[in-house]
C-alpha cells in the first residue's frame, strides 16, 4: 500500500488488490445487502458513465442528497470517477434550503439516495439531471437500478491532480446562511493520511457510518479515512434499528456528538438505575462482567477510538463513561481546516480539553484569545465569497476559527467560548455562555441549553428537558434545576450568575430550524423567537418557569 495521491486512487487500489473483500454492508428491510470492492467499483463506473452521458462541462458540480448508505459511498466514488466535484447536501434540509444550495453551488445534476421524506423536499430539486436509487422507494429521474442494468462501466478513469477542487461542503452553521467550503483533492488525501497515521487502524477495519456524510467530520474521519485504509463500512437501517445495527457491527472507531452520549446514558440508566449500577461496579467480578456487557450492547467492544466532537461534552459524562470502561476522546476541528487540528489520544487523554495540536498543525492565540490554525489542508475559500474568505484569514495565512481557547502548560487546548456567542447584559459586561452551559448540562434532566441575557440585568437559561426530566414530578424537577443553578452560580462572577431557568414547550430540532444537522443549538434562531420575552420572564417571581 503506497501513499495515495487522491481518495479515488485509494479506492482503485483496494478494488484491484482486494476485489472480493466486503466493502459496504447495507441493511434493507431487515436483510443485509453487501457489496465487495469489485461490485461497488462496477456500479460506481456505470453511474460515472451515466453522469458523463449528461454531457456536462469539465469539473461540473454534482449534488448528492441522501442519508448515509452504501449508495452514498458509491455515488461519491462515481462522481470522482466521472471527473466531477461533489456537493453533499444534508438529508434533513427542507425544499427551500436544498434549492438554495443547488442554485448557489451551480450543481448540474443530483443523485438522490436514501431519505425519510423526499416528497416534502422534491419541489426544491428543479430543472436538473437526476439519478434516483429505487431500493429506497424513491423514483424521480433516471433510476440507479436501470442504469446498472443497461449501461457499460466507464473504462477510462483519469486520476485528479491534488490542486483540483474535490468537494464543496456547505457548513451547517449556527449563524447565518450556509457557506460553501472549497476543499481540494490534496486537502482530503492529506487529512485522511494524517488520520491513518494518528489512529493506525489496519486494512479491513470495521467502520459504522451514521452521522451525516454531508458534514466534514464523517466525510473525512470516517469515509475518506476508510477509503485510504480499505475499511468495511456498515450503516444503520433506521432509527429503530440503530442500536442493534451498531451492536452487530462492533466498529473499530466510533464517532459521536454529545447528544448521542446523553441518549446512550439515558438508555443504560433506564435498564439499570444509577445506584444499582454504582453498587454493582464496586463488586470486582461483577465490575468486569458489567463493563463487558455494556460495551457489547453499545457496540463498542472492539472500538480502539471512541471520539466525541462537534460541541463540548460534559466532563461529568466523560467520567461516568470511564467508570463503565469506555474512554471518550474529545477532539476539535472545523470544516475549514478539514478537521486537522487538536485531538486527545488513547494514551494521551486529558479530560476536559480537546487535546494537543497534531504535528502538522501550527497554532497561536490572537490578542483576544481566538484560536488561529494553520495546516497543510486549509480550505481554499468559500465558494463565490472572496470577501468573507479574506476576512477569516490573517495576513500570515492562519485561519481564524471564531473559537476562544487557552492552552495549559502541557499544550492541551480548552475551548472557552465562541467569539460571536458572547453577549452583554444591560449592565454592559460581556458573558461567554459556553462554559456556563457546559457546567449546567451536568444535570441529566436537561437535554439542551442556551444561556442568554441581552437587554436584561442577569443571564437566564433556556432549556429543553431530557426524557428523564420529562418523566420527573414537577416539584422534584424544580428542586433539581434550582440546586444545579445554585451550584453553578457559586463558581461564577456576580454579573454571570444565572437568574432564571425557562423550560421550553417546544423541542429544538433540525425540522424547526433550532439545531444544525449535527445537533448544535442555533443560538441566533432561538434568540430571534424568544428575546421579546426575556424582560417579562425576568420579572416573574419563580426561579424556574415553564414556558
Coordinates of C-alpha atoms in Angstrom, one line a residue:
X1 CA 0.0 0.0 0.0
X2 CA 1.6 3.2 -1.2
X3 CA 0.9 6.8 -0.3
X4 CA -2.2 7.6 -2.3
X5 CA -2.5 10.9 -4.2
X6 CA -6.3 11.1 -4.1
X7 CA -9.3 9.3 -2.4
X8 CA -10.1 7.9 -5.8
X9 CA -6.6 6.3 -6.2
X10 CA -7.1 4.8 -2.7
X11 CA -10.4 3.2 -3.7
X12 CA -9.0 1.9 -7.1
X13 CA -6.1 0.3 -5.2
X14 CA -8.3 -1.7 -2.9
X15 CA -10.6 -2.6 -5.8
X16 CA -7.6 -4.0 -7.7
X17 CA -5.9 -5.7 -4.7
X18 CA -8.8 -6.8 -2.6
X19 CA -11.7 -7.2 -5.1
X20 CA -13.6 -9.8 -3.1
X21 CA -13.4 -8.1 0.3
X22 CA -16.7 -6.8 1.6
X23 CA -16.6 -3.0 1.3
X24 CA -20.2 -1.9 2.0
X25 CA -22.9 -3.5 4.2
X26 CA -26.4 -2.1 3.8
X27 CA -29.4 -3.4 5.8
X28 CA -32.7 -3.1 3.8
X29 CA -36.0 -4.4 5.2
X30 CA -34.1 -6.4 7.8
X31 CA -31.8 -8.1 5.2
X32 CA -28.2 -7.3 4.7
X33 CA -27.1 -6.3 1.2
X34 CA -23.3 -6.5 0.7
X35 CA -21.0 -5.0 -1.9
X36 CA -17.4 -6.1 -2.4
X37 CA -14.8 -3.6 -3.7
X38 CA -15.3 -5.1 -7.2
X39 CA -19.1 -4.9 -7.1
X40 CA -19.1 -1.3 -5.7
X41 CA -16.5 -0.4 -8.3
X42 CA -18.6 -1.8 -11.1
X43 CA -21.7 0.0 -10.0
X44 CA -19.8 3.3 -9.5
X45 CA -18.3 3.0 -13.0
X46 CA -21.8 2.6 -14.5
X47 CA -23.1 5.6 -12.6
X48 CA -20.0 7.6 -13.7
X49 CA -20.7 6.7 -17.3
X50 CA -24.4 7.9 -16.9
X51 CA -23.2 11.2 -15.4
X52 CA -20.8 11.7 -18.3
X53 CA -23.7 11.0 -20.7
X54 CA -25.3 14.2 -19.5
X55 CA -22.5 16.0 -21.5
X56 CA -21.7 18.4 -18.7
X57 CA -18.7 20.8 -18.7
X58 CA -15.5 19.6 -17.2
X59 CA -15.3 19.5 -13.4
X60 CA -19.0 20.1 -13.2
X61 CA -20.7 20.2 -9.7
X62 CA -22.8 17.1 -8.9
X63 CA -25.1 17.2 -5.8
X64 CA -25.7 14.2 -3.5
X65 CA -28.8 14.2 -1.4
X66 CA -29.1 11.1 0.8
X67 CA -28.8 9.7 4.3
X68 CA -25.7 7.6 4.9
X69 CA -25.9 4.3 2.9
X70 CA -24.0 2.1 0.5
X71 CA -25.2 4.2 -2.4
X72 CA -23.9 7.5 -0.9
X73 CA -20.4 5.9 -1.0
X74 CA -20.8 4.6 -4.5
X75 CA -22.3 7.9 -5.7
X76 CA -19.3 9.7 -4.2
X77 CA -16.9 7.3 -6.0
X78 CA -18.9 7.7 -9.3
X79 CA -18.6 11.5 -9.1
X80 CA -14.9 11.2 -8.7
X81 CA -14.6 8.6 -11.5
X82 CA -16.5 10.9 -13.8
X83 CA -14.1 13.8 -13.1
X84 CA -16.7 15.9 -11.3
X85 CA -16.9 17.8 -8.0
X86 CA -19.3 16.6 -5.2
X87 CA -21.8 18.8 -3.4
X88 CA -23.2 16.8 -0.5
X89 CA -26.5 18.1 0.9
X90 CA -27.8 17.3 4.4
X91 CA -30.7 14.8 4.1
X92 CA -32.8 16.6 6.6
X93 CA -32.9 20.0 4.9
X94 CA -36.2 21.4 3.6
X95 CA -37.0 22.1 0.0
X96 CA -36.1 25.8 0.3
X97 CA -32.6 25.1 1.7
X98 CA -32.0 22.4 -0.9
X99 CA -32.9 24.7 -3.7
X100 CA -30.7 27.4 -2.2
X101 CA -27.7 25.1 -2.1
X102 CA -28.3 23.6 -5.6
X103 CA -28.5 27.1 -7.1
X104 CA -25.6 28.6 -5.1
X105 CA -23.3 25.7 -5.9
X106 CA -24.2 25.7 -9.6
X107 CA -25.0 21.9 -9.4
X108 CA -25.7 20.4 -12.8
X109 CA -27.0 17.0 -11.7
X110 CA -28.1 15.4 -8.4
X111 CA -28.0 11.8 -7.1
X112 CA -31.0 11.1 -4.8
X113 CA -30.5 8.2 -2.3
X114 CA -32.0 7.1 1.0
X115 CA -34.3 9.7 2.5
X116 CA -37.0 9.8 5.2
X117 CA -39.5 12.0 3.3
X118 CA -38.3 13.1 -0.2
X119 CA -41.9 14.0 -1.1
X120 CA -41.6 17.2 1.0
X121 CA -38.2 18.0 -0.4
X122 CA -38.9 17.3 -4.1
X123 CA -40.0 20.8 -5.0
X124 CA -36.5 22.1 -4.1
X125 CA -35.0 19.9 -6.8
X126 CA -35.9 21.6 -10.1
X127 CA -34.5 21.7 -13.7
X128 CA -31.6 19.5 -13.1
X129 CA -30.4 16.0 -14.2
X130 CA -31.5 13.4 -11.6
X131 CA -30.4 9.9 -10.8
X132 CA -32.5 8.2 -8.1
X133 CA -32.0 5.0 -6.1
X134 CA -35.1 2.8 -6.3
X135 CA -34.0 0.5 -3.5
X136 CA -35.1 3.2 -1.0
X137 CA -38.5 3.7 -2.6
X138 CA -37.7 6.9 -4.5
X139 CA -38.5 7.4 -8.2
X140 CA -37.5 10.8 -9.6
X141 CA -35.4 11.0 -12.7
X142 CA -33.3 8.1 -14.0
X143 CA -33.3 5.0 -11.8
X144 CA -30.0 3.9 -10.5
X145 CA -31.0 0.2 -11.0
X146 CA -31.9 0.8 -14.6
X147 CA -28.5 2.4 -15.3
X148 CA -26.8 -0.6 -13.6
X149 CA -28.8 -3.0 -15.9
X150 CA -28.3 -1.1 -19.2
X151 CA -25.0 0.9 -19.0
X152 CA -21.5 -0.3 -19.7
X153 CA -19.0 0.6 -17.0
X154 CA -16.7 3.6 -17.6
X155 CA -13.4 2.2 -18.8
X156 CA -11.0 5.2 -18.8
X157 CA -10.6 6.9 -15.4
X158 CA -8.4 9.9 -15.1
X159 CA -6.9 10.5 -11.7
X160 CA -7.3 14.1 -10.5
X161 CA -4.4 16.4 -9.6
X162 CA -4.0 17.4 -6.0
X163 CA -4.8 21.1 -6.7
X164 CA -8.2 20.3 -8.3
X165 CA -11.4 21.1 -6.4
X166 CA -12.7 17.9 -4.8
X167 CA -15.8 19.0 -3.0
X168 CA -17.8 21.9 -1.7
X169 CA -19.1 21.3 1.9
X170 CA -21.9 23.6 2.9
X171 CA -21.5 24.4 6.6
X172 CA -24.5 23.7 8.8
X173 CA -23.6 27.0 10.5
X174 CA -25.1 28.0 13.8
X175 CA -25.4 31.6 12.4
X176 CA -26.5 33.0 9.0
X177 CA -26.8 31.2 5.7
X178 CA -24.7 28.2 4.9
X179 CA -21.3 28.9 3.3
X180 CA -19.7 26.6 0.7
X181 CA -16.3 25.5 1.9
X182 CA -14.0 24.5 -1.0
X183 CA -11.5 21.7 -0.5
X184 CA -9.1 20.3 -3.0
X185 CA -8.2 16.7 -3.7
X186 CA -4.9 17.3 -1.9
X187 CA -6.6 18.6 1.2
X188 CA -8.7 15.5 1.5
X189 CA -6.0 13.0 0.9
X190 CA -3.5 14.8 3.3
X191 CA -6.2 14.9 6.0
X192 CA -7.1 11.2 5.6
X193 CA -3.4 10.2 5.6
X194 CA -2.9 12.1 8.9
X195 CA -5.9 10.3 10.4
X196 CA -4.4 7.0 9.2
X197 CA -1.0 7.8 10.9
X198 CA -2.6 9.0 14.2
X199 CA -5.1 6.1 14.5
X200 CA -3.1 3.3 13.0
X201 CA -6.1 1.3 12.1
X202 CA -5.3 -1.7 9.9
X203 CA -6.7 -2.6 6.4
X204 CA -10.2 -4.1 6.7
X205 CA -11.2 -2.3 9.9
X206 CA -14.9 -2.0 10.5
X207 CA -16.5 1.5 10.3
X208 CA -20.1 2.4 11.2
X209 CA -21.3 5.4 9.3
X210 CA -24.3 7.2 10.6
X211 CA -23.6 10.9 11.3
X212 CA -24.4 13.0 8.2
X213 CA -21.8 12.4 5.4
X214 CA -22.5 16.0 4.3
X215 CA -20.6 17.0 7.5
X216 CA -16.8 17.2 7.3
X217 CA -16.1 15.0 10.4
X218 CA -18.0 12.0 9.0
X219 CA -16.9 12.6 5.4
X220 CA -13.2 12.9 6.4
X221 CA -12.8 11.0 9.6
X222 CA -14.9 8.0 8.5
X223 CA -15.5 8.0 4.7
X224 CA -12.2 9.2 3.3
X225 CA -10.1 7.7 6.1
X226 CA -11.9 4.4 5.4
X227 CA -11.1 4.7 1.6
X228 CA -7.4 5.1 2.5
X229 CA -7.2 2.0 4.7
X230 CA -9.6 -0.1 2.8
X231 CA -12.2 -0.3 5.6
X232 CA -15.5 -2.2 5.7
X233 CA -18.5 0.2 6.1
X234 CA -21.8 -0.6 7.8
X235 CA -24.8 1.7 8.0
X236 CA -27.9 1.7 10.2
X237 CA -31.2 0.9 8.5
X238 CA -33.3 3.2 10.7
X239 CA -33.5 5.0 14.0
X240 CA -35.4 2.0 15.4
X241 CA -32.7 -0.5 14.4
X242 CA -29.8 1.8 15.2
X243 CA -28.8 0.2 18.5
X244 CA -28.9 -3.4 17.1
X245 CA -27.2 -2.3 13.8
X246 CA -24.4 -0.8 15.8
X247 CA -24.1 -3.8 18.1
X248 CA -23.9 -6.1 15.1
X249 CA -21.2 -4.1 13.5
X250 CA -18.9 -3.6 16.6
X251 CA -16.8 -0.9 14.7
X252 CA -13.1 -0.3 15.4
X253 CA -13.7 3.5 15.5
X254 CA -16.9 5.3 16.8
X255 CA -17.5 9.0 16.4
X256 CA -20.5 10.7 18.2
X257 CA -21.7 14.1 19.1
X258 CA -22.7 15.0 22.8
X259 CA -26.4 14.4 22.3
X260 CA -25.7 10.8 21.4
X261 CA -23.7 10.1 24.5
X262 CA -26.5 11.6 26.6
X263 CA -29.0 9.3 24.9
X264 CA -26.8 6.2 25.4
X265 CA -26.6 7.1 29.1
X266 CA -30.3 7.5 29.4
X267 CA -30.9 4.1 27.8
X268 CA -28.4 2.4 30.2
X269 CA -29.9 4.1 33.3
X270 CA -33.5 3.1 32.2
X271 CA -32.4 -0.5 32.4
X272 CA -30.1 -0.2 35.4
X273 CA -30.7 2.8 37.8
X274 CA -27.7 4.8 38.9
X275 CA -27.5 3.5 42.5
X276 CA -27.7 -0.1 41.4
X277 CA -25.1 0.3 38.7
X278 CA -22.7 2.1 41.0
X279 CA -23.1 -0.6 43.6
X280 CA -22.5 -3.4 41.1
X281 CA -19.4 -1.7 39.8
X282 CA -17.9 -1.9 43.3
X283 CA -18.0 -5.7 43.2
X284 CA -14.8 -6.9 41.4
X285 CA -16.1 -9.9 39.4
X286 CA -19.4 -8.1 38.5
X287 CA -17.5 -5.0 37.6
X288 CA -15.7 -6.8 34.7
X289 CA -18.8 -8.6 33.6
X290 CA -21.0 -5.5 33.5
X291 CA -18.4 -3.4 31.7
X292 CA -18.1 -6.2 29.1
X293 CA -21.8 -6.5 28.7
X294 CA -22.4 -2.7 28.4
X295 CA -19.6 -2.3 25.8
X296 CA -21.1 -5.3 23.8
X297 CA -24.6 -3.9 23.9
X298 CA -23.5 -0.4 22.9
X299 CA -21.5 -1.8 20.0
X300 CA -18.1 -0.5 21.4
X301 CA -16.5 -3.8 22.5
X302 CA -13.9 -3.7 19.6
X303 CA -13.6 0.1 19.4
X304 CA -10.0 1.4 19.5
X305 CA -11.0 5.0 19.2
X306 CA -14.2 6.4 20.7
X307 CA -14.4 10.1 19.8
X308 CA -16.7 12.9 20.7
X309 CA -16.7 16.2 18.7
X310 CA -18.8 19.0 17.1
X311 CA -19.6 20.5 20.5
X312 CA -18.3 20.3 24.1
X313 CA -19.1 17.2 26.2
X314 CA -19.8 17.5 29.9
X315 CA -16.7 16.4 32.0
X316 CA -19.1 14.5 34.4
X317 CA -20.4 12.5 31.5
X318 CA -16.9 11.6 30.3
X319 CA -16.0 10.4 33.8
X320 CA -19.3 8.4 34.0
X321 CA -18.4 6.6 30.8
X322 CA -14.9 6.0 32.1
X323 CA -16.4 4.2 35.1
X324 CA -18.1 1.7 32.8
X325 CA -14.9 1.1 30.9
X326 CA -15.5 3.5 27.9
X327 CA -12.8 6.1 27.3
X328 CA -14.2 9.0 25.3
X329 CA -11.6 11.2 23.5
X330 CA -12.6 14.7 22.7
X331 CA -11.2 16.3 19.5
X332 CA -11.5 19.7 17.8
X333 CA -11.6 20.6 14.1
X334 CA -13.6 22.6 11.6
X335 CA -14.9 22.2 8.1
X336 CA -12.5 25.0 7.1
X337 CA -9.4 23.2 8.4
X338 CA -10.5 19.7 7.2
X339 CA -10.7 18.7 10.9
X340 CA -6.9 18.5 11.2
X341 CA -6.4 20.5 14.4
X342 CA -6.3 19.0 18.0
X343 CA -7.0 15.5 19.4
X344 CA -6.9 13.6 22.6
X345 CA -5.4 10.1 22.0
X346 CA -5.8 6.8 24.0
X347 CA -2.6 7.2 25.9
X348 CA -2.6 10.9 25.9
X349 CA -6.1 12.0 27.0
X350 CA -6.7 15.0 29.3
X351 CA -10.4 15.1 30.2
X352 CA -11.9 18.5 29.8
X353 CA -9.6 19.5 27.0
X354 CA -9.7 18.9 23.2
X355 CA -6.2 17.6 23.3
X356 CA -2.9 18.7 21.8
X357 CA -2.3 20.0 18.3
X358 CA -1.4 17.5 15.7
X359 CA 2.2 17.5 14.5
X360 CA 1.3 19.0 11.1
X361 CA -0.6 22.0 12.7
X362 CA 0.7 25.4 13.6
X363 CA -1.4 27.3 16.1
X364 CA -1.5 30.5 18.1
X365 CA -3.9 32.7 20.1
X366 CA -4.9 36.2 19.0
X367 CA -4.8 39.1 21.4
X368 CA -8.5 38.3 22.2
X369 CA -7.8 34.6 22.8
X370 CA -9.2 33.5 19.4
X371 CA -7.6 30.2 18.2
X372 CA -5.7 30.6 14.9
X373 CA -4.8 27.5 12.9
X374 CA -2.5 26.7 10.0
X375 CA -2.1 23.3 8.5
X376 CA -1.5 21.7 5.1
X377 CA -5.2 21.1 4.3
X378 CA -6.9 24.5 4.9
X379 CA -9.8 25.3 2.6
X380 CA -9.1 27.3 -0.5
X381 CA -12.0 29.6 0.4
X382 CA -15.8 30.0 0.5
X383 CA -17.4 29.4 -2.9
X384 CA -18.4 32.7 -4.6
X385 CA -17.5 34.7 -1.4
X386 CA -14.0 36.2 -1.7
X387 CA -14.7 39.0 0.9
X388 CA -15.8 36.5 3.6
X389 CA -12.8 34.3 2.7
X390 CA -10.4 37.2 3.1
X391 CA -12.0 38.1 6.5
X392 CA -11.3 34.6 8.0
X393 CA -7.5 34.5 7.3
X394 CA -4.8 36.5 8.9
X395 CA -2.1 38.1 6.8
X396 CA 0.2 35.2 7.8
X397 CA -2.3 32.7 6.4
X398 CA -3.7 31.5 9.7
X399 CA -7.4 30.5 9.8
X400 CA -9.5 32.5 12.4
X401 CA -11.6 29.7 14.0
X402 CA -14.0 32.0 15.8
X403 CA -13.4 29.9 18.9
X404 CA -11.8 31.3 22.1
X405 CA -9.4 29.0 23.9
X406 CA -6.5 28.6 26.2
X407 CA -3.5 26.2 26.4
X408 CA -2.2 24.7 29.7
X409 CA 1.5 24.1 30.4
X410 CA 1.4 20.7 28.7
X411 CA 0.0 22.1 25.5
X412 CA -3.6 20.8 25.9
X413 CA -6.3 23.1 24.5
X414 CA -9.5 24.0 26.2
X415 CA -12.3 25.8 24.3
X416 CA -13.8 28.5 26.5
X417 CA -16.3 30.0 24.1
X418 CA -17.2 31.4 20.7
X419 CA -16.2 35.0 19.7
X420 CA -19.7 35.6 18.3
X421 CA -21.6 33.9 21.1
X422 CA -20.5 36.5 23.7
X423 CA -23.3 38.9 24.7
X424 CA -23.7 41.8 27.1
X425 CA -26.4 42.1 29.7
X426 CA -27.8 45.5 30.3
X427 CA -25.1 46.0 32.9
X428 CA -22.7 46.3 29.9
X429 CA -20.5 43.3 30.9
X430 CA -19.6 40.6 28.4
X431 CA -20.6 37.0 29.2
X432 CA -19.3 33.8 27.4
X433 CA -22.2 31.3 27.6
X434 CA -20.4 28.1 26.5
X435 CA -18.6 27.3 29.8
X436 CA -21.7 28.1 31.9
X437 CA -23.9 25.9 29.6
X438 CA -21.4 23.0 29.8
X439 CA -21.4 23.2 33.6
X440 CA -25.2 23.3 33.9
X441 CA -25.6 20.4 31.4
X442 CA -24.2 18.1 34.2
X443 CA -27.9 17.9 35.3
X444 CA -29.2 15.0 33.3
X445 CA -32.8 16.4 33.4
X446 CA -31.5 18.9 30.8
X447 CA -31.5 17.9 27.1
X448 CA -30.3 21.2 25.5
X449 CA -29.4 24.6 26.9
X450 CA -28.9 28.1 25.7
X451 CA -27.7 30.9 28.1
X452 CA -29.0 34.3 27.0
X453 CA -29.3 37.8 28.5
X454 CA -29.3 40.6 26.0
X455 CA -31.3 43.5 27.5
X456 CA -31.8 42.1 31.0
X457 CA -29.7 42.6 34.2
X458 CA -28.6 38.9 34.6
X459 CA -28.4 35.9 32.3
X460 CA -31.2 33.3 32.1
X461 CA -31.0 29.7 31.0
X462 CA -33.4 28.5 28.2
X463 CA -33.6 24.7 28.4
X464 CA -35.4 21.7 26.9
X465 CA -35.9 18.6 29.1
X466 CA -34.4 15.2 28.6
X467 CA -36.6 12.1 28.8
X468 CA -35.6 11.8 32.4
X469 CA -36.6 15.4 33.0
X470 CA -40.0 15.0 31.3
X471 CA -40.7 11.9 33.5
X472 CA -39.9 13.7 36.8
X473 CA -42.5 15.2 39.1
X474 CA -42.8 18.9 38.7
X475 CA -41.7 19.8 42.2
X476 CA -38.7 17.4 42.1
X477 CA -37.7 18.8 38.7
X478 CA -37.8 22.4 40.1
X479 CA -35.8 21.3 43.1
X480 CA -33.1 19.6 40.9
X481 CA -32.7 22.6 38.5
X482 CA -32.6 25.1 41.3
X483 CA -29.9 23.1 43.1
X484 CA -27.8 23.0 39.8
X485 CA -28.2 26.7 39.3
X486 CA -27.1 27.4 42.8
X487 CA -24.0 25.2 42.4
X488 CA -23.0 26.7 39.0
X489 CA -23.6 30.3 40.3
X490 CA -21.2 29.7 43.2
X491 CA -18.4 29.4 40.7
X492 CA -19.4 32.5 38.6
X493 CA -18.7 36.2 38.9
X494 CA -21.6 38.4 40.0
X495 CA -22.6 39.6 36.5
X496 CA -22.5 36.0 35.1
X497 CA -24.9 34.4 37.7
X498 CA -28.0 32.8 36.2
X499 CA -31.2 34.4 37.4
X500 CA -33.9 32.1 36.0
X501 CA -34.4 28.8 34.2
X502 CA -37.0 28.8 31.5
X503 CA -38.3 25.3 30.4
X504 CA -39.2 25.4 26.7
X505 CA -42.5 23.9 25.4
X506 CA -41.0 23.2 22.0
X507 CA -38.2 20.8 21.3
X508 CA -35.2 22.3 19.5
X509 CA -34.5 20.2 16.4
X510 CA -33.5 20.3 12.7
X511 CA -37.1 20.4 11.5
X512 CA -37.9 23.7 13.3
X513 CA -34.5 25.2 12.4
X514 CA -33.4 25.4 16.0
X515 CA -30.5 23.0 15.8
X516 CA -28.0 22.2 13.0
X517 CA -27.9 18.8 11.4
X518 CA -25.1 17.9 13.8
X519 CA -27.5 18.9 16.7
X520 CA -25.7 22.1 17.7
X521 CA -28.1 24.7 19.1
X522 CA -28.7 27.6 16.7
X523 CA -28.4 30.5 19.2
X524 CA -29.4 33.2 16.7
X525 CA -32.6 31.4 15.8
X526 CA -33.6 30.7 19.4
X527 CA -32.8 34.3 20.3
X528 CA -34.9 35.7 17.4
X529 CA -38.0 33.8 18.7
X530 CA -37.6 34.3 22.5
X531 CA -35.8 37.7 23.0
X532 CA -39.1 39.7 23.2
X533 CA -40.0 37.6 26.3
X534 CA -36.7 38.0 28.3
X535 CA -37.9 41.0 30.2
X536 CA -41.3 39.5 31.3
X537 CA -39.6 36.2 32.3
X538 CA -37.0 38.1 34.3
X539 CA -39.7 40.0 36.2
X540 CA -41.6 36.8 37.3
X541 CA -41.2 35.6 40.9
X542 CA -40.4 32.0 40.2
X543 CA -36.8 30.9 39.5
X544 CA -37.9 28.0 37.3
X545 CA -40.5 29.0 34.7
X546 CA -42.5 26.7 32.4
X547 CA -42.9 28.5 29.1

